[in-house]
Every structure is written in C-alpha cells, then in structure tokens.
Amino acid sequence: VLQLVESGGGSVQAGGSLRLSCVASGYIVYKRFCFGWFRQAPGKEREGVAAIAPRDGTTYYSDSVKGRFTISQDTAKATLYLEMNSLTPDDAAMYYCAAVRTIAYCPQLRDSEYNYWGQGTQVTVSS
C-alpha cells in the first residue's frame, strides 16, 4: 500500500518561495506511479497544480502556476517536490500530494483519477 506524507508548508509573504516535499512509502515500485500536486482553498474546488510521469519525467502544470512552480522528484529517495516561487495570496491553500499506479498513462491534473492521497500541508501567503 502506498503512503504519502507531505511537508514543507508554511506562511510566507507575497513574492516569497516554498518547497513542498512528499515522501512515498510502502511496498511500491516508484516508477510505476504518476504523481501530482493538488490544492484546495476554503470554499473552492480542488485544483490540479502539477504532475509528473516517473517513467519519462514528463511534467504537467496548470496555467495558474506555469513558470512559477516546478515539480521534480528524487526516485532514489521516493520523494516528490514542488518548488513554488513568486507566491501570491491566490496560491494559499492546503496542498496535497497524490499518486496513481500506472504503466504508461498519466492522468496529469485530473484529480478523480488519483487514488492515493496524502494528508496535506498548509500554505499561507500574506499580501
């Protein structure tokens, strides 16, 4: 069973940066999963932020974060990262790491297709 644990959230001022981490554990083959970062702010729907297909490292981003956020991974450490720069108050949310087992297909930012979720880490951005 895959388990995901996020960390790295916190409070920053607008324009600041944070790096989120997500450690995957369990009896898994890391490269057989597509991983993604999602976020949900109070009163809003969950939004896909970024995803990465471990087999070839292809990355996907929402338009709202493209150019500011970078998803990456360290397969040796089974750890997923989200580097967030130029943060704005609109980026404030609970951020979740998610995964889905796949051989080749990565559902990118479609959250309904991910079936493993972490508990989330809070990001607060003050103006």
Backbone as a chain_set.jsonl record, in Angstrom:
{"seq": "VLQLVESGGGSVQAGGSLRLSCVASGYIVYKRFCFGWFRQAPGKEREGVAAIAPRDGTTYYSDSVKGRFTISQDTAKATLYLEMNSLTPDDAAMYYCAAVRTIAYCPQLRDSEYNYWGQGTQVTVSS", "coords": {"N": [[0.849, -1.19, 0.0], [0.587, 2.144, -0.881], [1.825, 4.97, 0.763], [1.627, 8.423, 1.415], [3.301, 11.291, 2.475], [3.242, 14.609, 3.147], [5.212, 17.615, 3.468], [6.641, 20.8, 4.409], [5.043, 23.003, 4.059], [3.883, 26.319, 5.01], [3.988, 29.728, 6.215], [4.286, 32.544, 4.191], [5.345, 35.667, 2.78], [3.848, 37.533, 0.109], [5.363, 37.038, -3.014], [7.33, 35.469, -2.044], [8.937, 32.228, -1.51], [8.475, 28.665, -1.383], [9.226, 25.233, -0.69], [7.725, 22.264, -1.194], [7.547, 18.917, 0.001], [7.078, 15.432, -0.62], [6.957, 12.343, 0.631], [7.027, 9.075, -0.482], [5.993, 5.924, 0.596], [5.973, 2.401, 1.394], [5.322, -0.843, -0.039], [6.314, -0.482, -2.955], [6.861, 0.141, -6.434], [8.43, 2.789, -7.383], [8.579, 4.026, -9.906], [6.356, 3.177, -11.195], [4.236, 4.77, -10.845], [2.2, 7.622, -11.356], [2.577, 10.891, -10.255], [1.176, 13.68, -8.509], [0.558, 17.134, -7.631], [-1.902, 18.786, -5.807], [-4.275, 21.315, -4.881], [-6.369, 22.922, -2.483], [-8.379, 25.519, -1.631], [-10.232, 27.206, 0.972], [-13.699, 26.944, 0.431], [-13.42, 26.571, -2.267], [-13.068, 24.526, -5.223], [-11.093, 21.533, -5.502], [-7.931, 21.804, -7.043], [-5.844, 20.928, -9.709], [-2.35, 21.181, -9.726], [0.31, 20.471, -10.495], [1.949, 17.773, -12.189], [3.761, 14.684, -12.599], [5.181, 12.277, -14.673], [6.698, 9.44, -13.799], [8.012, 7.542, -15.424], [9.117, 8.76, -17.711], [9.557, 11.304, -16.884], [7.998, 13.39, -17.775], [6.393, 16.487, -17.359], [3.563, 18.297, -16.076], [1.585, 21.216, -15.877], [-0.686, 23.481, -14.295], [-2.217, 26.329, -15.791], [-2.219, 28.453, -14.075], [0.019, 28.276, -12.477], [2.171, 27.846, -14.05], [5.478, 28.423, -14.978], [6.116, 29.497, -12.53], [6.017, 27.518, -10.583], [7.68, 24.419, -9.927], [7.752, 21.023, -10.491], [9.353, 18.152, -9.271], [11.389, 15.205, -8.797], [12.978, 12.795, -6.702], [13.909, 9.843, -7.368], [15.408, 7.904, -6.102], [15.09, 8.476, -3.458], [12.435, 8.251, -3.288], [10.812, 10.535, -3.328], [8.829, 13.339, -3.871], [8.766, 16.668, -5.116], [7.728, 20.107, -4.849], [8.545, 23.048, -6.002], [7.909, 26.308, -5.25], [7.62, 29.49, -6.403], [7.513, 33.115, -6.411], [5.118, 33.55, -4.99], [1.657, 34.219, -4.502], [-1.226, 35.653, -2.814], [-3.335, 34.196, -3.902], [-2.345, 31.678, -4.172], [-2.523, 30.496, -1.744], [-3.491, 27.746, 0.131], [-4.527, 24.386, 1.038], [-2.21, 21.978, 0.309], [-1.908, 19.021, -1.511], [-0.379, 15.889, -2.013], [-0.556, 13.403, -4.485], [-1.143, 10.162, -5.971], [-1.182, 7.7, -8.569], [-1.318, 4.395, -9.659], [0.284, 3.313, -12.534], [1.134, 2.128, -15.799], [1.886, 3.395, -18.169], [0.173, 5.517, -18.833], [-0.535, 8.767, -17.692], [-2.642, 10.56, -15.654], [-2.37, 13.256, -15.488], [-3.579, 16.308, -14.505], [-6.026, 15.553, -13.567], [-7.876, 15.075, -10.946], [-9.7, 13.151, -10.096], [-8.811, 10.75, -10.975], [-6.712, 9.939, -9.472], [-5.722, 7.826, -6.835], [-4.388, 7.59, -4.454], [-3.672, 9.525, -1.653], [-2.11, 12.147, 0.18], [-2.029, 13.648, 3.499], [-1.964, 16.346, 3.395], [-0.525, 19.683, 3.338], [-0.321, 22.865, 4.704], [-0.361, 25.977, 3.047], [0.21, 29.338, 3.43], [-0.162, 32.614, 2.304], [0.696, 35.866, 2.666], [-0.31, 39.205, 1.934]], "CA": [[0.0, 0.0, 0.0], [1.359, 3.379, -0.978], [1.51, 6.041, 1.703], [2.209, 9.699, 1.025], [3.385, 12.244, 3.582], [3.72, 15.91, 2.686], [5.8, 18.542, 4.429], [7.219, 21.984, 3.794], [4.14, 24.135, 4.027], [4.149, 27.363, 5.993], [3.496, 31.068, 5.92], [5.256, 33.405, 3.52], [4.797, 36.893, 2.212], [3.717, 37.536, -1.347], [6.662, 37.127, -3.667], [8.239, 34.516, -1.437], [9.053, 30.877, -2.067], [8.413, 27.493, -0.508], [9.402, 23.956, -1.352], [6.982, 21.173, -0.586], [8.07, 17.573, -0.216], [6.126, 14.337, -0.42], [7.672, 11.076, 0.687], [6.201, 7.907, -0.764], [6.484, 4.726, 1.266], [5.172, 1.212, 1.168], [5.939, -1.798, -0.956], [5.947, 0.036, -4.258], [7.874, 0.448, -7.427], [8.142, 4.207, -7.529], [8.419, 4.436, -11.293], [5.083, 2.697, -11.742], [3.194, 5.678, -10.394], [2.163, 9.021, -11.756], [2.403, 11.695, -9.054], [0.716, 15.034, -8.749], [0.261, 18.065, -6.536], [-3.2, 19.416, -5.912], [-4.511, 22.243, -3.789], [-7.763, 23.301, -2.245], [-8.58, 26.659, -0.74], [-11.575, 27.177, 1.562], [-14.795, 27.367, -0.424], [-13.102, 26.364, -3.674], [-12.862, 23.146, -5.633], [-9.704, 21.097, -5.571], [-7.329, 22.205, -8.311], [-4.573, 20.298, -10.05], [-1.282, 22.162, -9.826], [1.404, 19.93, -11.292], [2.057, 16.32, -12.166], [4.965, 14.174, -13.257], [5.135, 10.871, -15.037], [8.028, 8.952, -13.445], [8.687, 6.733, -16.442], [9.944, 9.591, -18.595], [9.723, 12.606, -16.273], [7.175, 14.431, -18.387], [5.71, 17.289, -16.35], [2.345, 18.987, -16.476], [1.296, 22.315, -14.96], [-1.849, 24.307, -14.556], [-1.846, 27.643, -16.325], [-2.086, 29.414, -12.979], [1.322, 28.165, -11.812], [3.217, 27.618, -15.047], [6.53, 29.435, -14.923], [6.417, 29.841, -11.134], [6.167, 26.281, -9.811], [8.41, 23.341, -10.591], [7.625, 19.706, -9.879], [10.516, 17.318, -9.519], [11.384, 14.004, -7.98], [14.199, 12.053, -6.446], [13.397, 8.465, -7.335], [16.179, 7.121, -5.135], [14.515, 8.763, -2.148], [10.97, 8.146, -3.422], [10.322, 11.822, -2.844], [8.316, 14.296, -4.845], [8.928, 18.039, -4.657], [7.081, 21.199, -5.559], [9.203, 24.32, -5.743], [6.938, 27.362, -5.526], [8.217, 30.811, -6.39], [6.634, 34.254, -6.711], [3.814, 33.193, -4.439], [0.66, 35.269, -4.317], [-2.304, 35.186, -1.926], [-4.169, 33.221, -4.612], [-1.732, 30.359, -4.041], [-2.772, 29.981, -0.405], [-4.388, 26.584, 0.095], [-3.962, 23.12, 1.502], [-1.599, 21.298, -0.819], [-1.918, 17.571, -1.374], [0.345, 15.023, -2.922], [-1.405, 12.287, -4.882], [-0.498, 9.216, -6.871], [-1.988, 6.648, -9.17], [-0.453, 3.379, -10.271], [0.084, 3.281, -13.973], [2.283, 1.641, -16.558], [2.323, 4.412, -19.118], [-0.745, 6.645, -18.872], [-0.553, 9.641, -16.533], [-3.853, 11.366, -15.75], [-1.996, 14.674, -15.417], [-4.15, 17.086, -13.409], [-7.398, 15.101, -13.31], [-7.773, 14.548, -9.589], [-10.579, 11.987, -9.891], [-8.118, 9.528, -11.4], [-5.681, 9.6, -8.487], [-6.372, 7.078, -5.762], [-3.617, 7.67, -3.215], [-3.582, 10.927, -1.258], [-1.519, 12.473, 1.47], [-2.9, 14.361, 4.43], [-1.934, 17.76, 3.047], [0.306, 20.631, 4.065], [-0.946, 24.175, 4.522], [0.44, 27.093, 2.555], [-0.427, 30.625, 3.657], [0.584, 33.701, 1.663], [0.176, 37.16, 3.096], [-0.048, 40.28, 0.961]], "C": [[0.884, 1.239, 0.0], [0.883, 4.373, 0.069], [2.279, 7.285, 1.295], [2.179, 10.655, 2.206], [4.018, 13.533, 3.075], [4.36, 16.69, 3.837], [6.272, 19.77, 3.665], [6.294, 23.178, 3.694], [4.503, 25.154, 5.095], [3.556, 28.679, 5.542], [4.61, 31.891, 5.29], [4.551, 34.67, 3.068], [4.722, 36.758, 0.697], [5.08, 37.797, -1.977], [7.662, 36.127, -3.149], [8.18, 33.151, -2.092], [8.908, 29.829, -0.974], [8.715, 26.264, -1.347], [8.671, 22.886, -0.562], [7.644, 19.847, -0.943], [6.974, 16.563, 0.045], [6.912, 13.032, -0.496], [6.696, 9.931, 0.476], [6.808, 6.685, -0.086], [5.514, 3.574, 1.052], [5.867, 0.313, 0.171], [5.545, -1.396, -2.377], [7.152, 0.087, -5.174], [7.601, 1.876, -7.839], [7.844, 4.604, -8.962], [7.169, 3.861, -11.947], [3.918, 3.555, -11.273], [3.344, 7.027, -11.086], [1.847, 9.809, -10.485], [1.946, 13.103, -9.411], [0.585, 15.821, -7.464], [-1.073, 18.734, -6.834], [-3.355, 20.377, -4.752], [-5.991, 22.56, -3.681], [-7.806, 24.421, -1.228], [-9.993, 26.592, -0.181], [-12.628, 27.705, 0.595], [-14.565, 27.167, -1.9], [-12.941, 24.875, -3.964], [-11.368, 22.816, -5.639], [-9.161, 21.341, -6.983], [-6.021, 21.451, -8.522], [-3.532, 21.362, -10.296], [-0.181, 21.67, -10.752], [1.414, 18.415, -11.181], [3.312, 15.902, -12.917], [4.807, 12.691, -13.491], [6.518, 10.286, -14.799], [8.752, 8.2, -14.555], [9.59, 7.576, -17.32], [10.121, 11.006, -18.065], [8.932, 13.72, -16.919], [6.402, 15.157, -17.296], [4.521, 18.033, -16.946], [2.059, 20.059, -15.437], [-0.027, 22.967, -15.32], [-1.371, 25.662, -15.055], [-1.559, 28.635, -15.203], [-0.716, 29.363, -12.31], [2.472, 28.002, -12.789], [4.217, 28.773, -15.029], [6.92, 29.847, -13.522], [6.694, 28.604, -10.29], [6.926, 25.252, -10.64], [8.219, 22.051, -9.805], [8.861, 18.896, -10.25], [10.466, 16.112, -8.595], [12.795, 13.481, -7.795], [13.767, 10.601, -6.292], [14.152, 7.603, -6.342], [15.63, 7.304, -3.724], [12.999, 8.62, -2.146], [10.297, 9.409, -2.911], [9.964, 12.726, -4.013], [8.453, 15.697, -4.258], [8.05, 18.983, -5.467], [7.755, 22.485, -5.12], [8.251, 25.422, -6.181], [7.603, 28.717, -5.361], [7.18, 31.878, -6.728], [5.212, 33.99, -6.215], [2.934, 34.42, -4.269], [-0.404, 34.758, -3.35], [-3.225, 34.174, -2.596], [-3.601, 31.808, -4.535], [-1.975, 29.733, -2.671], [-3.812, 28.875, -0.455], [-3.76, 25.442, 0.873], [-3.453, 22.404, 0.26], [-1.487, 19.805, -0.529], [-1.049, 16.92, -2.439], [-0.568, 13.837, -3.248], [-0.668, 11.395, -5.872], [-1.515, 8.237, -7.431], [-1.032, 5.676, -9.853], [-0.761, 3.298, -11.755], [1.326, 2.739, -14.648], [2.795, 2.721, -17.492], [1.456, 5.674, -19.053], [-0.666, 7.45, -17.588], [-1.768, 10.549, -16.645], [-3.638, 12.86, -15.602], [-2.695, 15.345, -14.251], [-5.602, 16.706, -13.097], [-7.449, 14.38, -11.978], [-8.609, 13.297, -9.374], [-9.889, 10.679, -10.244], [-6.975, 9.142, -10.467], [-6.344, 8.886, -7.318], [-5.544, 6.962, -4.486], [-3.399, 9.151, -2.904], [-2.869, 11.058, 0.074], [-2.492, 13.268, 2.311], [-2.903, 15.871, 4.187], [-0.981, 18.573, 3.899], [-0.179, 22.035, 3.696], [0.064, 25.209, 4.036], [-0.377, 28.37, 2.733], [0.448, 31.711, 3.057], [-0.068, 35.015, 2.051], [0.584, 38.245, 2.105], [0.715, 41.42, 1.609]], "O": [[1.816, 1.351, 0.796], [-0.318, 4.589, 0.236], [3.436, 7.209, 0.881], [1.148, 10.811, 2.861], [5.167, 13.551, 2.635], [4.079, 16.45, 5.011], [6.299, 19.779, 2.435], [6.72, 24.258, 3.286], [5.324, 24.888, 5.972], [2.741, 28.74, 4.621], [5.732, 31.929, 5.793], [3.324, 34.728, 2.986], [5.445, 35.967, 0.091], [5.84, 38.657, -1.532], [8.728, 35.947, -3.738], [7.48, 32.94, -3.082], [9.184, 30.082, 0.199], [8.491, 26.251, -2.557], [8.976, 22.643, 0.606], [8.213, 19.677, -2.022], [6.058, 16.806, 0.831], [7.453, 12.669, -1.54], [5.677, 9.826, 1.159], [8.011, 6.448, -0.189], [4.388, 3.76, 0.591], [6.894, 0.683, -0.398], [4.57, -1.905, -2.93], [8.301, 0.077, -4.733], [6.644, 2.145, -8.567], [6.96, 5.423, -9.212], [6.958, 4.05, -13.145], [2.764, 3.127, -11.3], [4.448, 7.499, -11.358], [0.952, 9.436, -9.727], [2.282, 13.639, -10.467], [0.513, 15.265, -6.368], [-1.334, 19.182, -7.951], [-2.647, 20.269, -3.751], [-6.748, 22.477, -4.649], [-7.326, 24.279, -0.103], [-10.868, 25.983, -0.796], [-12.468, 28.778, 0.013], [-15.407, 27.544, -2.715], [-12.708, 24.074, -3.059], [-10.513, 23.693, -5.762], [-9.849, 21.112, -7.978], [-5.195, 21.353, -7.614], [-3.792, 22.34, -10.997], [0.214, 22.371, -11.685], [0.941, 17.85, -10.194], [3.849, 16.64, -13.743], [4.358, 11.948, -12.618], [7.443, 10.612, -15.543], [9.981, 8.221, -14.616], [10.705, 7.165, -17.643], [10.764, 11.83, -18.716], [9.176, 14.891, -16.633], [5.824, 14.526, -16.412], [4.48, 18.349, -18.135], [2.267, 19.838, -14.244], [-0.433, 23.0, -16.481], [-0.25, 26.081, -14.768], [-0.749, 29.547, -15.365], [-0.328, 30.32, -11.639], [3.634, 28.02, -12.383], [3.838, 29.944, -15.061], [7.955, 30.486, -13.335], [7.521, 28.647, -9.379], [6.833, 25.215, -11.867], [8.49, 21.995, -8.606], [9.346, 18.947, -11.38], [9.603, 16.017, -7.722], [13.679, 13.7, -8.624], [13.319, 10.183, -5.224], [13.584, 6.658, -5.792], [15.699, 6.393, -2.899], [12.352, 8.842, -1.123], [9.328, 9.348, -2.154], [10.699, 12.85, -4.992], [8.28, 15.894, -3.055], [7.682, 18.699, -6.606], [7.557, 22.952, -3.998], [7.834, 25.47, -7.339], [8.094, 29.043, -4.281], [6.111, 31.579, -7.262], [4.238, 34.186, -6.942], [3.406, 35.508, -3.936], [-0.476, 33.557, -3.091], [-3.84, 33.362, -1.904], [-4.313, 30.841, -4.808], [-1.663, 28.56, -2.463], [-4.891, 29.053, -1.021], [-2.611, 25.522, 1.309], [-4.182, 22.245, -0.719], [-1.04, 19.387, 0.539], [-1.001, 17.348, -3.592], [-1.27, 13.331, -2.373], [0.294, 11.811, -6.519], [-2.564, 7.989, -6.837], [-0.079, 6.072, -10.524], [-1.919, 3.225, -12.167], [2.436, 2.874, -14.132], [4.002, 2.937, -17.596], [1.97, 6.783, -19.204], [-0.724, 6.878, -16.499], [-1.912, 11.249, -17.647], [-4.592, 13.639, -15.592], [-2.434, 14.989, -13.102], [-6.316, 17.46, -12.436], [-7.103, 13.202, -11.892], [-8.255, 12.461, -8.543], [-10.349, 9.61, -9.845], [-6.337, 8.109, -10.67], [-7.411, 9.296, -6.861], [-5.964, 6.301, -3.536], [-2.997, 9.928, -3.769], [-2.997, 10.217, 0.964], [-3.623, 13.532, 1.904], [-3.752, 16.587, 4.718], [-0.667, 18.205, 5.031], [-0.413, 22.341, 2.526], [1.182, 25.302, 4.541], [-1.506, 28.473, 2.252], [1.659, 31.73, 3.273], [-1.25, 35.237, 1.787], [1.668, 38.208, 1.522], [1.024, 42.411, 0.948]]}, "num_chains": 1, "name": "protein.A"}
